Coordinates of C-alpha atoms in Angstrom, one line a residue:
X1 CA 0.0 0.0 0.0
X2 CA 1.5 3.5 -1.0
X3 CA 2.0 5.9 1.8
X4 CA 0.7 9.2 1.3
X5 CA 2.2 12.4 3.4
X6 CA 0.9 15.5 3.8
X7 CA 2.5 18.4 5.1
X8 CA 0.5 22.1 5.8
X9 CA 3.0 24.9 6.2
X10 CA 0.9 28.5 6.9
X11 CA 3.2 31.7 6.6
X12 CA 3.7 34.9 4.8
X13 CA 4.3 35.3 0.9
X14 CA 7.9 36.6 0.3
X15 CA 7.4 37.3 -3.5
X16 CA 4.5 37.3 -6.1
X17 CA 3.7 33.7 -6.7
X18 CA 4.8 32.6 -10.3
X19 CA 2.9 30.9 -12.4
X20 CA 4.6 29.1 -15.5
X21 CA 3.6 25.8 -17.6
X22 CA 5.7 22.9 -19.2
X23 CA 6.2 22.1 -22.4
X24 CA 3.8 19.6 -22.2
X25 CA 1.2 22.5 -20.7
X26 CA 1.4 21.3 -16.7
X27 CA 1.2 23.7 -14.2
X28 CA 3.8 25.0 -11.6
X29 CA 3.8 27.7 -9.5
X30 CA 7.1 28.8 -7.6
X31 CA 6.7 31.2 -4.5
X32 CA 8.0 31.3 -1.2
X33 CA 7.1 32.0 2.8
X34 CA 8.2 33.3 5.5
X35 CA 7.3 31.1 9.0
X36 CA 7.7 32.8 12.3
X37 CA 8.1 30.8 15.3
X38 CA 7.9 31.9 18.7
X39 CA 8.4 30.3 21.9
X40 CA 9.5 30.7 25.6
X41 CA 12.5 29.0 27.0
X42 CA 12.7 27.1 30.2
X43 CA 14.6 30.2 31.5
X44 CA 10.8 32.3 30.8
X45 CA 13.1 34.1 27.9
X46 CA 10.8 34.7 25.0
X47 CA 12.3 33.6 21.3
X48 CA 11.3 34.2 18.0
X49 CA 13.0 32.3 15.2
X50 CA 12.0 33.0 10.9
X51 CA 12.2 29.8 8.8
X52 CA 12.2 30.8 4.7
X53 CA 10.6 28.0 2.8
X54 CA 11.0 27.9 -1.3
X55 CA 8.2 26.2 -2.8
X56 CA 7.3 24.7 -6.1
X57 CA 3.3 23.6 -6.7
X58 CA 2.7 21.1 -9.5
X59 CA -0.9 20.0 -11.4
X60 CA -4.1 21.4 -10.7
X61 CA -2.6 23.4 -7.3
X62 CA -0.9 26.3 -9.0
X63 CA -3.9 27.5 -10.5
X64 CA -5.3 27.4 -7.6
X65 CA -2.9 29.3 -5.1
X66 CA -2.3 31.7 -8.2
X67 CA -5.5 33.0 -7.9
X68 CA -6.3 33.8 -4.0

């Protein structure tokens, strides 16, 4: 049986997404986020840390995330 994963990452656009098509007229759509995360320590000193993600959408989900 084929495992499926799923991952949901929520954070702020960094560019425009880009929208472009292969050759053989699939979808993909390049954009990338910014993910804050903030947390206290055990010492009650507050962090905040920014994780950059690049990512590439392929199929029916560019067209999708192009247009919100």
């Amino acid at each position: 049986m084929p495992n499926l994963n799923k991952v949901f990452l929520m954070g702020n656009l960094t560019r425009d997404p880009q929208l472009k098509y292969t050759p053989s007229q699939m979808a993909v759509c390049d954009f990338g986020l910014a993910i804050n995360r903030k947390w206290k320590a055990t010492t009650a000193r507050c962090h905040e840390e920014v994780c950059f993600v690049d990512c590439t959408a392929w199929s029916r989900t560019p067209r999708t995330s192009r247009s919100t």
